[in-house]
Coordinates of C-alpha atoms and ligand atoms in Angstrom, one line a residue:
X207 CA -109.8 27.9 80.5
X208 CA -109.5 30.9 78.2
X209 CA -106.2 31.4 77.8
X210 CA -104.2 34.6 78.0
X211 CA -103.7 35.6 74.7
X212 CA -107.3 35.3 74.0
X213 CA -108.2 37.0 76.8
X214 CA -106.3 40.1 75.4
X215 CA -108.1 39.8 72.3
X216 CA -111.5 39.9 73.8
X217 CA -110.7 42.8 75.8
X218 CA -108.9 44.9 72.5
X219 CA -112.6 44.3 70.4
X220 CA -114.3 45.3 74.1
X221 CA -112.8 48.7 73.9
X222 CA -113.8 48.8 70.1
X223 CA -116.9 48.3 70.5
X224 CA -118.1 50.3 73.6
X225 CA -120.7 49.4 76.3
X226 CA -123.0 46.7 75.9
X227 CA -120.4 44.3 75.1
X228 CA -118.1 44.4 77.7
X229 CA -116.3 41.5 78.9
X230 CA -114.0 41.8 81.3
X231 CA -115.7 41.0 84.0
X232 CA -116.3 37.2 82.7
X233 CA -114.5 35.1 84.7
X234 CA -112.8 33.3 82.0
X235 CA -111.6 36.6 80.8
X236 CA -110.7 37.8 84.4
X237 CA -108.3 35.3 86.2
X238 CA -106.3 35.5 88.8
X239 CA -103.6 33.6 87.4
X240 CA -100.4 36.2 87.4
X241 CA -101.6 37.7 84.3
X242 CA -102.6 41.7 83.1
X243 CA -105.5 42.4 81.0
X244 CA -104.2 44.4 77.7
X245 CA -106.4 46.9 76.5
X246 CA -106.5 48.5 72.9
X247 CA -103.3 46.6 72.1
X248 CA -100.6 49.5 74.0
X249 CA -98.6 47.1 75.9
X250 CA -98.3 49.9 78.5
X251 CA -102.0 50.0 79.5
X252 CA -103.0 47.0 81.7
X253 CA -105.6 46.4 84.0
X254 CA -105.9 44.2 86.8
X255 CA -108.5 41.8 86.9
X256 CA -111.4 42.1 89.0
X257 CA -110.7 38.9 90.7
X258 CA -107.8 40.5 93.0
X259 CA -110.2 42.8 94.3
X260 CA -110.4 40.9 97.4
X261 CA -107.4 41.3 99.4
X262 CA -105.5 44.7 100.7
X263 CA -102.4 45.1 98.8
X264 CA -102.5 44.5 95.2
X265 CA -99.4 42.3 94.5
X266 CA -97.0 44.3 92.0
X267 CA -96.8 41.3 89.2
X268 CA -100.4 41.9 88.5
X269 CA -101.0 46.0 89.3
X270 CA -102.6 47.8 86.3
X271 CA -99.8 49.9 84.1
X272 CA -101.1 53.2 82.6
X273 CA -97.9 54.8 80.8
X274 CA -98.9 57.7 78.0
X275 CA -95.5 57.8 76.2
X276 CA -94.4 54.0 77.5
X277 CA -91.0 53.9 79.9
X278 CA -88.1 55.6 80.0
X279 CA -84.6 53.2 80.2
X280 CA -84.1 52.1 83.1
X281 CA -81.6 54.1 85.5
X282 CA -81.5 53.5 89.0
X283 CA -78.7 55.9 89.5
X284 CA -81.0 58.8 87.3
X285 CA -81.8 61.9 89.9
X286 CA -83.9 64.7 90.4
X287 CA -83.5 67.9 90.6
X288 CA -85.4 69.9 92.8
X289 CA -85.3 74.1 91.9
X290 CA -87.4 77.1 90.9
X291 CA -88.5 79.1 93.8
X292 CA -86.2 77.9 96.2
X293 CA -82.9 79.2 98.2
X294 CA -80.8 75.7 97.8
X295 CA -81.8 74.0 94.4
X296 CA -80.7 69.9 95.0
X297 CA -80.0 66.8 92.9
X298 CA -80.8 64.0 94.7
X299 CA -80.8 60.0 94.0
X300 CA -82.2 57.2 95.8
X301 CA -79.1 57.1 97.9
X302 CA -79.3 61.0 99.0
X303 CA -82.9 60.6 99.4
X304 CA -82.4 57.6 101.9
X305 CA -79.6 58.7 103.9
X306 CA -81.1 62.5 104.4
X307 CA -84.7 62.3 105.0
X308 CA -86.8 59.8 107.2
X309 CA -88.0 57.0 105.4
X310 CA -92.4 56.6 105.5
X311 CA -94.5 54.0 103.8
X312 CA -98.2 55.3 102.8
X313 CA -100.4 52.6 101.7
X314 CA -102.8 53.7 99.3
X315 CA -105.2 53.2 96.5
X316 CA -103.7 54.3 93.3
X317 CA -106.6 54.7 90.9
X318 CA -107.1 56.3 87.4
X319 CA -109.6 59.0 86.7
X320 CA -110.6 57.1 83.9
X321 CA -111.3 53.2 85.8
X322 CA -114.5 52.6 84.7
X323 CA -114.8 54.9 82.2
X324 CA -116.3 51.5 79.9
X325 CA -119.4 51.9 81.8
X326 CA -120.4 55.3 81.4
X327 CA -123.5 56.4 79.0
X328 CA -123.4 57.5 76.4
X329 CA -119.5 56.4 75.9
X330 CA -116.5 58.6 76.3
X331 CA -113.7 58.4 74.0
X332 CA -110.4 57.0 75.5
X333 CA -108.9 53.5 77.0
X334 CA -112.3 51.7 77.8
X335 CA -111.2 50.5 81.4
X336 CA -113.9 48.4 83.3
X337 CA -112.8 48.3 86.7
X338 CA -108.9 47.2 86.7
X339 CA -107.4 50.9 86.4
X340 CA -106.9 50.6 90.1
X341 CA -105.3 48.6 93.3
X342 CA -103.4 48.9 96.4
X343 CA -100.0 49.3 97.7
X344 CA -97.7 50.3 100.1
X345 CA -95.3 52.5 99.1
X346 CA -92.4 53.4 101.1
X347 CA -90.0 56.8 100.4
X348 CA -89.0 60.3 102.0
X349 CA -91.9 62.9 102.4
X350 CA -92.1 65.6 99.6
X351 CA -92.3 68.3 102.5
X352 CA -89.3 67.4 104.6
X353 CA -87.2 67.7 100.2
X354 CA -88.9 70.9 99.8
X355 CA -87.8 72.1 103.5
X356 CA -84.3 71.2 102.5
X357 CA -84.4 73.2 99.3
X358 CA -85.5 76.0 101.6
X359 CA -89.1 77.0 99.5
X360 CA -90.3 80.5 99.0
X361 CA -93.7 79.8 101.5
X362 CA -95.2 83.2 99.9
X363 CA -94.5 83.1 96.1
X364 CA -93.9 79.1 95.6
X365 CA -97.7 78.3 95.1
X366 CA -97.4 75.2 92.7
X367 CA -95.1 72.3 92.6
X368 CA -94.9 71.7 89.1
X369 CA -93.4 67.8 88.6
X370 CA -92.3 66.0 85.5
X371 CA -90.6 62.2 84.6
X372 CA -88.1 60.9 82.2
X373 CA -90.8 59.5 79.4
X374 CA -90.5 61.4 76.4
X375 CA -93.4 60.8 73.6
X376 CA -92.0 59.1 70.5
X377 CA -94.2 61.5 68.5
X378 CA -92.9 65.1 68.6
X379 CA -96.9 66.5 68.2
X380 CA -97.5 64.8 71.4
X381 CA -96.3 66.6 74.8
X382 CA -94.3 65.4 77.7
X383 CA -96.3 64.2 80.7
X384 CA -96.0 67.3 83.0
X385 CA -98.5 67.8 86.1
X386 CA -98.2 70.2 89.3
X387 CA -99.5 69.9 92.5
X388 CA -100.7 73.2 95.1
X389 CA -98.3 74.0 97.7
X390 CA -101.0 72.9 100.5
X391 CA -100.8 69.4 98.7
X392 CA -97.1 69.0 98.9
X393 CA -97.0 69.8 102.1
X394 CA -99.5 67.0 103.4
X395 CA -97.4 64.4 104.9
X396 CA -98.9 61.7 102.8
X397 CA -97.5 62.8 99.4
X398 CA -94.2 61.2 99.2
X399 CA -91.3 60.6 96.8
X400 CA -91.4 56.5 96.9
X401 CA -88.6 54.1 95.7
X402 CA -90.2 50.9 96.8
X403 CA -93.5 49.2 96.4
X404 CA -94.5 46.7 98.6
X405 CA -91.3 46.3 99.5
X406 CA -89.2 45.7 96.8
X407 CA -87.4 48.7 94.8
X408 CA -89.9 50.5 92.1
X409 CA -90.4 48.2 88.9
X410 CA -89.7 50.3 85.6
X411 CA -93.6 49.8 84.5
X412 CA -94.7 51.7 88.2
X413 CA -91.9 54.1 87.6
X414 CA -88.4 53.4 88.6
X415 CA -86.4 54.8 90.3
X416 CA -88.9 57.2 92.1
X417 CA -92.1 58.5 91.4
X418 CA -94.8 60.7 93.3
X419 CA -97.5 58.8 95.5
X420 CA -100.5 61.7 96.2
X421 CA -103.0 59.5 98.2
X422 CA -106.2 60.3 97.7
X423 CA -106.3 61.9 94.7
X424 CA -106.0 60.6 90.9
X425 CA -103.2 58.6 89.5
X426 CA -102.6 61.7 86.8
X427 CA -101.0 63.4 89.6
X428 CA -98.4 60.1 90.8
X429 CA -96.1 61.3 88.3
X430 CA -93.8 57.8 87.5
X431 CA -90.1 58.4 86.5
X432 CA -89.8 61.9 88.5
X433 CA -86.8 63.8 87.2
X434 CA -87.6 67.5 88.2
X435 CA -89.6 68.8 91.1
X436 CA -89.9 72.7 90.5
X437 CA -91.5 75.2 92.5
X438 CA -93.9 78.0 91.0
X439 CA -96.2 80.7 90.8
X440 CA -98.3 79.0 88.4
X441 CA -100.1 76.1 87.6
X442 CA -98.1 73.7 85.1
X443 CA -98.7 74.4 81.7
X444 CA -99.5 71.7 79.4
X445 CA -101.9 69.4 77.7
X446 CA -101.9 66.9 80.5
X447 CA -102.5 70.0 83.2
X448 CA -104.8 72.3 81.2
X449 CA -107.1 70.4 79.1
X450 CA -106.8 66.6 80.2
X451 CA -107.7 65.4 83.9
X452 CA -110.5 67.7 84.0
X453 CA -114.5 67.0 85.6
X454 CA -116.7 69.9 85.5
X455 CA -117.5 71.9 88.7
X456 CA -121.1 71.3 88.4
X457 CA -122.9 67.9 87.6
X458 CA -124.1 68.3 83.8
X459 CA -126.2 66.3 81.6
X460 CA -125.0 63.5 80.1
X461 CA -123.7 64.0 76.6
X462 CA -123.1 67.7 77.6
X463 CA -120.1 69.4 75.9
X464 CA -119.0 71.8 78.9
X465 CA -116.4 74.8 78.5
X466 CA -112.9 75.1 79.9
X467 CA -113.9 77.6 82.1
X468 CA -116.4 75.1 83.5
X469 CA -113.8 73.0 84.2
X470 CA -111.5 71.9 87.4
X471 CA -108.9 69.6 88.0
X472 CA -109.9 66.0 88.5
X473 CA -107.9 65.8 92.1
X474 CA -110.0 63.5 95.1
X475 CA -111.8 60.3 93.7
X476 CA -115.2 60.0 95.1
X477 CA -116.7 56.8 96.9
X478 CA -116.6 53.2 95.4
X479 CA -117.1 49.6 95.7
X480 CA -115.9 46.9 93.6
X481 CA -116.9 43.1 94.0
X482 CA -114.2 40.7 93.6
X483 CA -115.6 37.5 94.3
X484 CA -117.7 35.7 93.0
X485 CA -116.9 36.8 89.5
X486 CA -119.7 38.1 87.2
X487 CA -120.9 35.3 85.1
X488 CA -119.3 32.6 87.5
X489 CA -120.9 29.0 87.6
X490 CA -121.3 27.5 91.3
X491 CA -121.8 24.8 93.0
X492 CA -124.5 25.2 95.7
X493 CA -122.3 23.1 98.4
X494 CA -123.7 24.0 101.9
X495 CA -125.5 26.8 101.1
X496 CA -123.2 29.5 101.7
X497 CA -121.6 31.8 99.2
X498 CA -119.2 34.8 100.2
X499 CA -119.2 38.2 98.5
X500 CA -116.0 40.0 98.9
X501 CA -114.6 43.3 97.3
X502 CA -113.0 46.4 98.1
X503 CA -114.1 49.5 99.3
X504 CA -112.7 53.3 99.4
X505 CA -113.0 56.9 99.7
X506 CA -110.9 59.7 98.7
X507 CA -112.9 62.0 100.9
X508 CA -112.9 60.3 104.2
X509 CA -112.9 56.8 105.8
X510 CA -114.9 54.0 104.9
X511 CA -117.8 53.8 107.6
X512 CA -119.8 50.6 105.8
X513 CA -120.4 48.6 103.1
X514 CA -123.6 46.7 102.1
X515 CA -125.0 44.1 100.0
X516 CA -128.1 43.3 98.2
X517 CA -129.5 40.6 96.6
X518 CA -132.5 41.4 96.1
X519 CA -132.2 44.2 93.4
X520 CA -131.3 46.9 95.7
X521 CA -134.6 46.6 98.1
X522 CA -132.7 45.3 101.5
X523 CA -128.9 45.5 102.7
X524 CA -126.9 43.8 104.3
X525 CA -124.3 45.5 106.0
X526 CA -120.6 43.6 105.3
X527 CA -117.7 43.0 107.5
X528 CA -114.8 45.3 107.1
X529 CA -111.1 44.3 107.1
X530 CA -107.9 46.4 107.7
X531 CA -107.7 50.1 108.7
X532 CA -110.2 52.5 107.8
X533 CA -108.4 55.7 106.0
X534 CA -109.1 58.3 103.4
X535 CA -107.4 56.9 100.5
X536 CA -107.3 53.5 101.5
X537 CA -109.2 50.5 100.7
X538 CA -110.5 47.6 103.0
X539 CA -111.7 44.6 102.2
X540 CA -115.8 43.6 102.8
X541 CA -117.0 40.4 103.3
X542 CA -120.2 39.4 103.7
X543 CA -121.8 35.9 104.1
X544 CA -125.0 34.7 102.3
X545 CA -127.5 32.1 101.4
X546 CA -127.4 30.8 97.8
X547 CA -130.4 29.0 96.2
X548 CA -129.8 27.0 92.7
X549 CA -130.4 29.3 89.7
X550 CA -128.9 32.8 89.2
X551 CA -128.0 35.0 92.0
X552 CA -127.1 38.9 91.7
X553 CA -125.0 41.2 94.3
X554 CA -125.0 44.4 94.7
X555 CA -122.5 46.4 97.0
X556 CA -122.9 50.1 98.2
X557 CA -120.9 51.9 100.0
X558 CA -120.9 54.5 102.5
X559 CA -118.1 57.2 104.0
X560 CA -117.6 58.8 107.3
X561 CA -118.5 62.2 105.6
X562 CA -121.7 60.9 104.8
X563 CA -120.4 60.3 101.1
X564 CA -122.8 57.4 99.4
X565 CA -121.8 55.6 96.6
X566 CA -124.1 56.4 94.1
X567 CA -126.3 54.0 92.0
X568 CA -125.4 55.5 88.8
X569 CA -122.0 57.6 88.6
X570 CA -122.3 61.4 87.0
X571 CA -121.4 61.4 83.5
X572 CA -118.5 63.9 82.6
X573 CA -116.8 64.5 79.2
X574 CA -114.2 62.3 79.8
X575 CA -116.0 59.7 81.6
X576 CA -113.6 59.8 85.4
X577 CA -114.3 58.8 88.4
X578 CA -117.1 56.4 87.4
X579 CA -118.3 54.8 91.2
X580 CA -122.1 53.1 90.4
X581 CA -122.9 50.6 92.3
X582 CA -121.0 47.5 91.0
X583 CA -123.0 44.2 90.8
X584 CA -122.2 40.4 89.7
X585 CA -124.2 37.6 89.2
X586 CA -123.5 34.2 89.2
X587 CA -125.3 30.4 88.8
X588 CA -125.9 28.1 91.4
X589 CA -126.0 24.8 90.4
X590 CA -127.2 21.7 92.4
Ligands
MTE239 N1 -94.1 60.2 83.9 C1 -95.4 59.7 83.9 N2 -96.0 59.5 85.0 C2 -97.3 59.0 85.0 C3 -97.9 58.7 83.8 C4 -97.2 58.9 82.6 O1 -97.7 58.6 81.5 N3 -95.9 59.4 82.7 N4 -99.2 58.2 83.9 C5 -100.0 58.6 85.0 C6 -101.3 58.0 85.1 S1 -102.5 58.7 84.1 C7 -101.6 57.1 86.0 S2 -103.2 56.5 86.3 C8 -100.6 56.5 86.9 C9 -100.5 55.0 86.8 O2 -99.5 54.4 87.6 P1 -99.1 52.9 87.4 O3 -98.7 52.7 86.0 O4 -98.0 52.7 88.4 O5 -100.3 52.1 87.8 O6 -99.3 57.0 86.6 C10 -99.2 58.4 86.3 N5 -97.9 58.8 86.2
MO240 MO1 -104.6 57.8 84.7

């Protein structure tokens, strides 16, 4: 077995050297041991590996970390402030939060723009995720409406919710991590102010002691370490509002260099499936003759309606068995039971949402390579 350390270094010269040599996927690269995959050497970028992709909740020891600036020190006892266009500005902890609002827990997929970003062609600059910039959890806290209610919000000025967290970047060239979210979006009862995840109290790395959950859309908008919650005319101004997180509004050409104005926030995640078992390169033994392919599969648009499998190259499906319950923004688990025959076998999932949303074969290229969703395939070797 591949140990971990060299596991990390395969992945650093991965993101070096672009598609075509990617390795993440192997399975001796991709264990499901307890251990993160560290890409480009930033201790605060870590993926999960593919094999957890079978199961509904993403245990916390081994969900991915993206962090621009790194974390904040840890303060259970730090508090946000909630102001701007509002009649009674607050400053509330994890204590005030819990004894004056209702408590909710959202399970969710929390997913980077960028997951998958490795597999888009020609390459995109950035952290060269495969498919580990993503996972499941539930996440229990108070609902950003019934805070925002408190604070009594302007309904006809306050049109923006601007948020921002503790991390600071260590480079003063660099700018703080600042997002907002439209009104209509902080009002849906699914965004929340969360303190625990699956569970147990926020970990630092997932941003203790409370951060934003915004199912459905990006993780650039689940702002970790939350510290001010302001209300606003505008959109938040910025570098990680204005020019990052952005797809363009029309498909374009890959390798197209689109303008600004061209440009929207990156805000739902289209349709995906990811295999998690067997792993891509996996060696098998042919046993009875029965092989299971399981993954995970999700739409931020609408509920999953079905998954299927091929193993013939894409020219008949299978349709899978779904586990858990079927929601926008939430992932269930496919299963689906085949025939294997020594010598190499190849799977391909697609899958469908209740919108009519198809996962497509090959994601659209955008200048910053997000939301990548092609059709994920592994292969693996039967042996007698
Ligand atoms: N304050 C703050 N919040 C942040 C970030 C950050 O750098 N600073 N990164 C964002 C990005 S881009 C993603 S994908 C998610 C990742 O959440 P996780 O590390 O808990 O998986 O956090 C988001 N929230
Ligand atoms: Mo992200």
């Amino acid at each position: 077995m591949m140990g971990r350390r060299r596991a990390i270094g395969v992945l650093a010269g991965a993101a070096a050297m672009g598609p075509g040599r990617l390795f993440a996927d192997a399975p001796t690269a991709s264990p499901t041991d307890g251990t993160l995959l560290r890409y480009g050497g930033a201790p605060q970028n870590l993926a999960t590996p593919t094999g957890y992709f079978e199961r509904l909740i993403t245990p916390t020891s081994v969900f991915f970390v993206r962090s621009h600036h790194g974390p904040p020190l840890l303060d259970r006892t730090r508090k946000l402030s909630v102001e701007g266009l509002v009649k009674n500005p607050l400053t509330l902890g994890v204590d005030e939060l819990r004894k004056q609002f209702p408590e909710v827990t959202v399970t969710a997929v929390l997913q980077c723009a960028g997951n998958g970003r490795a597999l888009m062609v020609p390459r995109v600059p950035g952290i060269q995720w495969m498919h580990g910039a993503m996972g499941q959890a539930a996440f229990t806290g108070v609902r950003l409406r019934d805070v925002l209610e408190r604070a009594g919000f302007d309904k006809s000025g306050g049109r923006h919710v601007r948020v921002s967290g503790a991390d600071t970047s260590a480079k003063p060239s660099t700018p703080d991590f600042v997002r907002s979210i439209p009104i209509e979006r902080a009002l849906d009862p699914t965004t929340i102010i969360a303190f625990k995840m699956n569970g147990e109290d926020l970990t630092l790395a997932h941003g203790a002691p409370m951060r934003l959950i915004v199912p459905r859309w990006a993780g650039d908008h689940w702002v970790k370490w939350l510290t001010n919650v302001r209300l606003q005319k505008e959109e938040a101004d910025g570098f990680y509002m204005q020019t990052a997180y952005r797809v363009p509004i029309e498909p374009v050409e890959p390798g197209a260099t689109v303008p600004p104005e061209k440009m929207r926030s990156a805000s739902t995640f289209p349709i995906k499936s990811t295999i998690g078992f067997p792993l891509d390169g996996a060696r098998v033994p042919i046993g009875n003759g029965k092989q299971r392919v399981v993954g995970i599969a999700f739409s931020g648009e609408a509920p999953i309606a079905a998954v299927e499998v091929s193993i013939d190259g894409g020219k008949t499906w299978s349709a899978a068995k779904l586990e858990g319950p079927s929601e926008a923004g939430r992932w269930q688990v496919f299963r689906h039971e085949l025939e294997q025959t020594p010598g190499r076998m190849r799977a391909i999932a697609r899958a469908t949402d209740k919108k009519g949303n198809k996962q497509p074969e090959k994601a659209s290229w955008n200048p910053s390579g997000y939301f990548w969703n092609g059709w994920h395939s592994v292969e693996w070797e039967v042996t007698a």
